[in-house]
PDB file of C-alpha atoms in Angstrom:
ATOM      1  CA  UNK A 226      -0.121   0.022   0.052  1.00 58.00           C
ATOM      2  CA  UNK A 227       0.923   3.627  -0.450  1.00 67.00           C
ATOM      3  CA  UNK A 228       2.940   5.232   2.018  1.00 74.00           C
ATOM      4  CA  UNK A 229       3.931   9.014   3.021  1.00 90.00           C
ATOM      5  CA  UNK A 230       7.937   9.453   2.925  1.00 94.00           C
ATOM      6  CA  UNK A 231       8.909  10.818   6.497  1.00 96.00           C
ATOM      7  CA  UNK A 232      12.033  12.718   7.590  1.00 96.00           C
ATOM      8  CA  UNK A 233      14.322  12.032   9.026  1.00 97.00           C
ATOM      9  CA  UNK A 234      13.455   8.264   9.943  1.00 95.00           C
ATOM     10  CA  UNK A 235      14.829   8.282  13.386  1.00 96.00           C
ATOM     11  CA  UNK A 236      16.842  11.700  15.442  1.00 96.00           C
ATOM     12  CA  UNK A 237      19.200  11.050  18.558  1.00 96.00           C
ATOM     13  CA  UNK A 238      18.990  14.277  20.690  1.00 96.00           C
ATOM     14  CA  UNK A 239      19.614  15.732  24.034  1.00 96.00           C
ATOM     15  CA  UNK A 240      17.029  16.762  26.512  1.00 96.00           C
ATOM     16  CA  UNK A 241      16.213  20.445  26.201  1.00 96.00           C
ATOM     17  CA  UNK A 242      16.657  20.801  22.195  1.00 97.00           C
ATOM     18  CA  UNK A 243      14.102  21.217  19.815  1.00 97.00           C
ATOM     19  CA  UNK A 244      12.853  18.473  16.988  1.00 96.00           C
ATOM     20  CA  UNK A 245      11.844  19.058  13.626  1.00 97.00           C
ATOM     21  CA  UNK A 246      10.448  16.694  11.337  1.00 97.00           C
ATOM     22  CA  UNK A 247       8.613  16.601   8.223  1.00 97.00           C
ATOM     23  CA  UNK A 248       6.132  14.200   6.072  1.00 97.00           C
ATOM     24  CA  UNK A 249       6.110  14.210   1.789  1.00 96.00           C
ATOM     25  CA  UNK A 250       3.574  12.717  -0.590  1.00 93.00           C
ATOM     26  CA  UNK A 251       2.769  12.351  -4.271  1.00 90.00           C
ATOM     27  CA  UNK A 252      -1.219  12.886  -3.718  1.00 88.00           C
ATOM     28  CA  UNK A 253      -2.948  15.533  -2.544  1.00 90.00           C
ATOM     29  CA  UNK A 254      -4.514  15.400   0.795  1.00 91.00           C
ATOM     30  CA  UNK A 255      -7.303  17.092   2.402  1.00 90.00           C
ATOM     31  CA  UNK A 256      -6.137  16.614   6.180  1.00 91.00           C
ATOM     32  CA  UNK A 257      -3.118  15.851   7.455  1.00 93.00           C
ATOM     33  CA  UNK A 258      -2.677  14.296  10.724  1.00 94.00           C
ATOM     34  CA  UNK A 259       0.316  13.909  13.305  1.00 97.00           C
ATOM     35  CA  UNK A 260       0.169  10.947  15.991  1.00 96.00           C
ATOM     36  CA  UNK A 261       2.614   9.645  18.554  1.00 97.00           C
ATOM     37  CA  UNK A 262       3.293   6.132  19.458  1.00 96.00           C
ATOM     38  CA  UNK A 263       4.387   4.396  22.237  1.00 95.00           C
ATOM     39  CA  UNK A 264       6.032   0.901  22.158  1.00 90.00           C
ATOM     40  CA  UNK A 265       3.271  -1.758  22.361  1.00 91.00           C
ATOM     41  CA  UNK A 266      -0.041   1.134  21.885  1.00 93.00           C
ATOM     42  CA  UNK A 267      -1.661   2.343  19.288  1.00 94.00           C
ATOM     43  CA  UNK A 268      -1.178   5.814  17.755  1.00 95.00           C
ATOM     44  CA  UNK A 269      -2.143   9.067  20.066  1.00 94.00           C
ATOM     45  CA  UNK A 270      -3.649  11.755  17.920  1.00 93.00           C
ATOM     46  CA  UNK A 271      -0.956  15.064  18.282  1.00 96.00           C
ATOM     47  CA  UNK A 272      -2.012  17.495  16.180  1.00 95.00           C
ATOM     48  CA  UNK A 273      -4.832  17.940  13.230  1.00 93.00           C
ATOM     49  CA  UNK A 274      -4.354  20.440  10.508  1.00 93.00           C
ATOM     50  CA  UNK A 275      -7.465  20.883   7.952  1.00 91.00           C
ATOM     51  CA  UNK A 276      -6.531  23.663   5.603  1.00 92.00           C
ATOM     52  CA  UNK A 277      -3.641  24.356   3.130  1.00 93.00           C
ATOM     53  CA  UNK A 278      -1.360  26.699   4.985  1.00 94.00           C
ATOM     54  CA  UNK A 279      -2.511  26.120   8.287  1.00 93.00           C
ATOM     55  CA  UNK A 280       0.217  26.102  11.414  1.00 96.00           C
ATOM     56  CA  UNK A 281      -1.701  24.450  14.850  1.00 96.00           C
ATOM     57  CA  UNK A 282       0.295  24.752  18.068  1.00 96.00           C
ATOM     58  CA  UNK A 283      -0.579  22.039  20.631  1.00 95.00           C
ATOM     59  CA  UNK A 284       1.904  22.882  23.868  1.00 96.00           C
ATOM     60  CA  UNK A 285       4.973  22.292  22.557  1.00 97.00           C
ATOM     61  CA  UNK A 286       4.140  20.968  19.300  1.00 97.00           C
ATOM     62  CA  UNK A 287       3.537  22.806  16.046  1.00 98.00           C
ATOM     63  CA  UNK A 288       2.566  21.749  13.004  1.00 97.00           C
ATOM     64  CA  UNK A 289       1.734  23.202   9.868  1.00 97.00           C
ATOM     65  CA  UNK A 290       0.241  21.698   6.440  1.00 96.00           C
ATOM     66  CA  UNK A 291       2.085  22.499   3.126  1.00 95.00           C
ATOM     67  CA  UNK A 292       0.190  25.097   0.896  1.00 95.00           C
ATOM     68  CA  UNK A 293       0.462  22.446  -2.309  1.00 93.00           C
ATOM     69  CA  UNK A 294      -1.153  19.742   0.039  1.00 92.00           C
ATOM     70  CA  UNK A 295       1.337  17.379  -0.410  1.00 93.00           C
ATOM     71  CA  UNK A 296       3.331  17.899   2.676  1.00 95.00           C
ATOM     72  CA  UNK A 297       3.275  18.713   6.417  1.00 97.00           C
ATOM     73  CA  UNK A 298       6.149  19.448   8.998  1.00 97.00           C
ATOM     74  CA  UNK A 299       6.033  18.839  12.810  1.00 98.00           C
ATOM     75  CA  UNK A 300       8.508  21.186  15.192  1.00 98.00           C
ATOM     76  CA  UNK A 301       8.503  19.593  18.955  1.00 98.00           C
ATOM     77  CA  UNK A 302      10.136  22.851  21.220  1.00 97.00           C
ATOM     78  CA  UNK A 303      12.251  21.915  24.534  1.00 97.00           C
ATOM     79  CA  UNK A 304      11.764  18.572  23.932  1.00 96.00           C
ATOM     80  CA  UNK A 305      11.952  16.287  27.414  1.00 96.00           C
ATOM     81  CA  UNK A 306      11.738  12.822  28.305  1.00 95.00           C
ATOM     82  CA  UNK A 307       8.698  11.621  27.531  1.00 95.00           C
ATOM     83  CA  UNK A 308       8.641  13.033  23.939  1.00 96.00           C
ATOM     84  CA  UNK A 309      10.460   9.234  23.282  1.00 96.00           C
ATOM     85  CA  UNK A 310       8.031   7.385  20.936  1.00 96.00           C
ATOM     86  CA  UNK A 311       7.563   7.187  17.441  1.00 97.00           C
ATOM     87  CA  UNK A 312       6.373   9.785  15.315  1.00 98.00           C
ATOM     88  CA  UNK A 313       3.987   9.158  12.257  1.00 97.00           C
ATOM     89  CA  UNK A 314       2.074  11.539   9.979  1.00 96.00           C
ATOM     90  CA  UNK A 315      -0.767  10.472   8.072  1.00 94.00           C
ATOM     91  CA  UNK A 316      -2.882  11.861   5.264  1.00 93.00           C
ATOM     92  CA  UNK A 317      -6.835  11.616   4.922  1.00 88.00           C
ATOM     93  CA  UNK A 318      -8.221  11.112   1.815  1.00 79.00           C
ATOM     94  CA  UNK A 319      -9.926  14.290  -0.372  1.00 57.00           C
ATOM     95  CA  UNK A 320     -13.247  12.547  -0.829  1.00 51.00           C
ATOM     96  CA  UNK A 321     -15.935  13.139   1.247  1.00 53.00           C
ATOM     97  CA  UNK A 322     -16.468   9.807   3.314  1.00 53.00           C
ATOM     98  CA  UNK A 323     -12.803   8.681   2.294  1.00 56.00           C
ATOM     99  CA  UNK A 324     -11.562   8.592   5.885  1.00 76.00           C
ATOM    100  CA  UNK A 325      -8.743   6.045   5.637  1.00 82.00           C
ATOM    101  CA  UNK A 326      -5.625   7.082   6.701  1.00 88.00           C
ATOM    102  CA  UNK A 327      -2.268   6.552   4.680  1.00 91.00           C
ATOM    103  CA  UNK A 328       0.514   6.489   7.334  1.00 94.00           C
ATOM    104  CA  UNK A 329       4.165   7.921   6.654  1.00 95.00           C
ATOM    105  CA  UNK A 330       6.926   5.491   7.819  1.00 94.00           C
ATOM    106  CA  UNK A 331       8.023   6.989  10.863  1.00 96.00           C
ATOM    107  CA  UNK A 332      10.237   8.835  12.753  1.00 97.00           C
ATOM    108  CA  UNK A 333      11.749   7.760  15.987  1.00 96.00           C
ATOM    109  CA  UNK A 334      12.760  10.002  18.484  1.00 97.00           C
ATOM    110  CA  UNK A 335      15.356   8.949  21.260  1.00 96.00           C
ATOM    111  CA  UNK A 336      16.608  11.561  23.881  1.00 94.00           C
ATOM    112  CA  UNK A 337      20.247  10.586  25.302  1.00 88.00           C
ATOM    113  CA  UNK A 338      20.476  11.115  28.986  1.00 80.00           C
TER     114      UNK A 338
ATOM    115  CA  UNK B1195     -11.964  11.312  24.812  1.00 66.00           C
ATOM    116  CA  UNK B1196     -13.474   8.933  22.853  1.00 71.00           C
ATOM    117  CA  UNK B1197     -12.783   5.403  24.034  1.00 91.00           C
ATOM    118  CA  UNK B1198     -11.437   2.282  21.690  1.00 95.00           C
ATOM    119  CA  UNK B1199     -11.029  -0.847  22.975  1.00 96.00           C
ATOM    120  CA  UNK B1200      -9.131  -3.780  21.553  1.00 97.00           C
ATOM    121  CA  UNK B1201      -9.310  -7.642  23.130  1.00 97.00           C
ATOM    122  CA  UNK B1202      -7.157  -9.554  23.358  1.00 97.00           C
ATOM    123  CA  UNK B1203      -4.301  -7.254  23.879  1.00 96.00           C
ATOM    124  CA  UNK B1204      -1.910 -10.294  22.827  1.00 96.00           C
ATOM    125  CA  UNK B1205      -2.017 -13.727  22.184  1.00 97.00           C
ATOM    126  CA  UNK B1206       0.097 -16.460  21.160  1.00 97.00           C
ATOM    127  CA  UNK B1207      -1.359 -19.536  19.277  1.00 96.00           C
ATOM    128  CA  UNK B1208       0.213 -22.556  17.101  1.00 96.00           C
ATOM    129  CA  UNK B1209       0.459 -22.382  13.687  1.00 97.00           C
ATOM    130  CA  UNK B1210      -2.710 -23.325  11.929  1.00 96.00           C
ATOM    131  CA  UNK B1211      -5.086 -22.104  14.841  1.00 97.00           C
ATOM    132  CA  UNK B1212      -7.621 -19.073  13.898  1.00 97.00           C
ATOM    133  CA  UNK B1213      -7.497 -16.034  16.153  1.00 97.00           C
ATOM    134  CA  UNK B1214     -10.331 -13.331  16.630  1.00 97.00           C
ATOM    135  CA  UNK B1215      -9.160 -10.124  17.723  1.00 98.00           C
ATOM    136  CA  UNK B1216     -11.554  -7.385  18.767  1.00 97.00           C
ATOM    137  CA  UNK B1217     -12.592  -4.065  18.351  1.00 96.00           C
ATOM    138  CA  UNK B1218     -14.954  -2.022  20.938  1.00 96.00           C
ATOM    139  CA  UNK B1219     -16.176   1.845  20.383  1.00 94.00           C
ATOM    140  CA  UNK B1220     -17.147   2.149  23.872  1.00 93.00           C
ATOM    141  CA  UNK B1221     -18.848   5.338  24.364  1.00 90.00           C
ATOM    142  CA  UNK B1222     -19.660   5.833  20.573  1.00 90.00           C
ATOM    143  CA  UNK B1223     -21.125   4.327  17.562  1.00 90.00           C
ATOM    144  CA  UNK B1224     -18.622   3.812  14.835  1.00 89.00           C
ATOM    145  CA  UNK B1225     -20.249   2.729  11.341  1.00 85.00           C
ATOM    146  CA  UNK B1226     -16.851   2.534   9.824  1.00 90.00           C
ATOM    147  CA  UNK B1227     -13.863   0.635  11.197  1.00 93.00           C
ATOM    148  CA  UNK B1228     -10.551   0.091   9.758  1.00 94.00           C
ATOM    149  CA  UNK B1229      -8.125  -2.693  10.853  1.00 96.00           C
ATOM    150  CA  UNK B1230      -4.027  -2.161  10.534  1.00 96.00           C
ATOM    151  CA  UNK B1231      -0.801  -4.395  10.752  1.00 97.00           C
ATOM    152  CA  UNK B1232       1.975  -3.046  11.939  1.00 96.00           C
ATOM    153  CA  UNK B1233       5.071  -5.057  11.676  1.00 95.00           C
ATOM    154  CA  UNK B1234       7.954  -4.464  14.039  1.00 91.00           C
ATOM    155  CA  UNK B1235      10.060  -1.223  13.478  1.00 89.00           C
ATOM    156  CA  UNK B1236       7.427  -0.539  10.563  1.00 92.00           C
ATOM    157  CA  UNK B1237       4.554   2.348   9.845  1.00 94.00           C
ATOM    158  CA  UNK B1238       0.562   0.969   9.882  1.00 95.00           C
ATOM    159  CA  UNK B1239      -0.740  -0.591   6.917  1.00 94.00           C
ATOM    160  CA  UNK B1240      -4.154  -0.502   6.280  1.00 94.00           C
ATOM    161  CA  UNK B1241      -5.654  -3.634   5.488  1.00 96.00           C
ATOM    162  CA  UNK B1242      -9.335  -3.319   5.555  1.00 95.00           C
ATOM    163  CA  UNK B1243     -12.068  -1.096   6.258  1.00 93.00           C
ATOM    164  CA  UNK B1244     -14.921  -2.548   8.009  1.00 90.00           C
ATOM    165  CA  UNK B1245     -19.006  -0.992   7.429  1.00 88.00           C
ATOM    166  CA  UNK B1246     -21.021  -1.783  10.198  1.00 86.00           C
ATOM    167  CA  UNK B1247     -23.994  -4.243   8.342  1.00 84.00           C
ATOM    168  CA  UNK B1248     -21.897  -4.939   4.853  1.00 86.00           C
ATOM    169  CA  UNK B1249     -18.669  -6.359   3.726  1.00 89.00           C
ATOM    170  CA  UNK B1250     -15.447  -5.015   4.363  1.00 93.00           C
ATOM    171  CA  UNK B1251     -13.485  -3.357   1.602  1.00 93.00           C
ATOM    172  CA  UNK B1252      -9.980  -4.975   1.545  1.00 95.00           C
ATOM    173  CA  UNK B1253      -6.764  -3.344   0.218  1.00 93.00           C
ATOM    174  CA  UNK B1254      -4.483  -5.017  -2.249  1.00 92.00           C
ATOM    175  CA  UNK B1255      -2.652  -7.635  -1.049  1.00 93.00           C
ATOM    176  CA  UNK B1256      -5.249  -8.200   1.637  1.00 95.00           C
ATOM    177  CA  UNK B1257      -6.180 -11.854   1.725  1.00 94.00           C
ATOM    178  CA  UNK B1258     -10.151 -11.322   2.416  1.00 93.00           C
ATOM    179  CA  UNK B1259      -9.990 -15.061   3.070  1.00 95.00           C
ATOM    180  CA  UNK B1260      -7.853 -15.107   5.464  1.00 96.00           C
ATOM    181  CA  UNK B1261      -8.480 -12.111   7.785  1.00 97.00           C
ATOM    182  CA  UNK B1262     -12.528 -12.414   7.772  1.00 96.00           C
ATOM    183  CA  UNK B1263     -13.807  -8.717   9.326  1.00 95.00           C
ATOM    184  CA  UNK B1264     -17.336  -8.844  10.747  1.00 92.00           C
ATOM    185  CA  UNK B1265     -19.098  -5.499  12.092  1.00 90.00           C
ATOM    186  CA  UNK B1266     -21.849  -6.672  12.936  1.00 83.00           C
ATOM    187  CA  UNK B1267     -22.802  -3.739  15.050  1.00 90.00           C
ATOM    188  CA  UNK B1268     -22.218  -0.299  16.221  1.00 91.00           C
ATOM    189  CA  UNK B1269     -20.064  -0.850  18.386  1.00 94.00           C
ATOM    190  CA  UNK B1270     -17.794  -3.858  17.257  1.00 95.00           C
ATOM    191  CA  UNK B1271     -15.686  -4.742  14.558  1.00 95.00           C
ATOM    192  CA  UNK B1272     -13.405  -8.689  14.550  1.00 96.00           C
ATOM    193  CA  UNK B1273     -10.626  -9.333  12.926  1.00 97.00           C
ATOM    194  CA  UNK B1274     -10.257 -12.961  12.358  1.00 97.00           C
ATOM    195  CA  UNK B1275      -6.691 -14.829  11.199  1.00 97.00           C
ATOM    196  CA  UNK B1276      -8.076 -18.090  10.099  1.00 97.00           C
ATOM    197  CA  UNK B1277      -5.291 -20.743   9.779  1.00 96.00           C
ATOM    198  CA  UNK B1278      -2.511 -18.547  11.657  1.00 97.00           C
ATOM    199  CA  UNK B1279       1.136 -18.885  10.120  1.00 96.00           C
ATOM    200  CA  UNK B1280       4.346 -17.696  11.714  1.00 96.00           C
ATOM    201  CA  UNK B1281       4.536 -14.427   8.967  1.00 96.00           C
ATOM    202  CA  UNK B1282       0.858 -13.631  10.524  1.00 97.00           C
ATOM    203  CA  UNK B1283       2.395 -12.605  13.595  1.00 97.00           C
ATOM    204  CA  UNK B1284       2.024  -8.970  13.971  1.00 97.00           C
ATOM    205  CA  UNK B1285       0.627  -5.836  15.777  1.00 97.00           C
ATOM    206  CA  UNK B1286      -2.851  -5.092  14.873  1.00 98.00           C
ATOM    207  CA  UNK B1287      -4.530  -2.167  15.346  1.00 97.00           C
ATOM    208  CA  UNK B1288      -7.984  -0.831  14.661  1.00 96.00           C
ATOM    209  CA  UNK B1289      -9.618   2.429  14.622  1.00 94.00           C
ATOM    210  CA  UNK B1290     -13.330   3.732  14.566  1.00 93.00           C
ATOM    211  CA  UNK B1291     -14.704   6.492  13.046  1.00 88.00           C
ATOM    212  CA  UNK B1292     -16.731   8.576  15.225  1.00 83.00           C
ATOM    213  CA  UNK B1293     -19.503  10.045  12.870  1.00 75.00           C
ATOM    214  CA  UNK B1294     -19.282  10.579   9.238  1.00 68.00           C
ATOM    215  CA  UNK B1295     -16.273  12.688   8.794  1.00 67.00           C
ATOM    216  CA  UNK B1296     -15.380  12.880  12.575  1.00 73.00           C
ATOM    217  CA  UNK B1297     -12.202  11.795  14.159  1.00 80.00           C
ATOM    218  CA  UNK B1298     -10.830   8.706  14.036  1.00 86.00           C
ATOM    219  CA  UNK B1299      -9.742   6.911  17.532  1.00 91.00           C
ATOM    220  CA  UNK B1300      -6.779   3.921  17.539  1.00 94.00           C
ATOM    221  CA  UNK B1301      -7.035   1.028  19.544  1.00 96.00           C
ATOM    222  CA  UNK B1302      -4.576  -0.165  21.937  1.00 95.00           C
ATOM    223  CA  UNK B1303      -3.370  -2.321  19.763  1.00 96.00           C
ATOM    224  CA  UNK B1304      -3.032  -6.767  19.688  1.00 97.00           C
ATOM    225  CA  UNK B1305       0.110  -8.590  19.421  1.00 97.00           C
ATOM    226  CA  UNK B1306      -0.118 -11.917  17.833  1.00 97.00           C
ATOM    227  CA  UNK B1307       2.574 -14.492  18.085  1.00 97.00           C
ATOM    228  CA  UNK B1308       2.184 -17.267  15.605  1.00 97.00           C
ATOM    229  CA  UNK B1309       4.421 -20.158  17.041  1.00 96.00           C
TER     230      UNK B1309
END
């Protein structure tokens, strides 16, 4: 099945650093979503973006919906230990009722003590 | 927020047996649920879309006779892995759609290990 290209694949950072990851697609999506998945659990929604160009924040997280509707980025400021996990972007179809998600390849975030 | 629960959270079975995984929306009705499979260190891959009262829609490459999906009520969808083999070992995750065009909520996942 289709996957979105997400980069970087993994990140090793120190606590307090800022993090940036992005997601690109060859297809247009009407909605972009960012999820975090902890080991052995299902993904949890962090931010949802519904409009091209939209910039949305949720605490230390900021995400933007690209103008072309083919990309999105997620920034995490001042990382803390609980930010460790795998982050997935997801695109949602352009037709009403087509709510299935296409997931990115994931970015694994590790915080170095 | 809305809660989606999966059961069992983990299961170990012998090769050749069938395993049923349940996905329940606990506090909302979901006419549409989705089943994903996630192999270690990989992303979630959509297997099928489950619609209440009708046949599931399977993604290309997913065997419908091997992965039986039943969405008999507005709060329950089941995935049965028939004649499981070791290569079916994976993390199976469901999500439920809260109303048409509404938010998707994910279950906590079910880890299947086939010996």
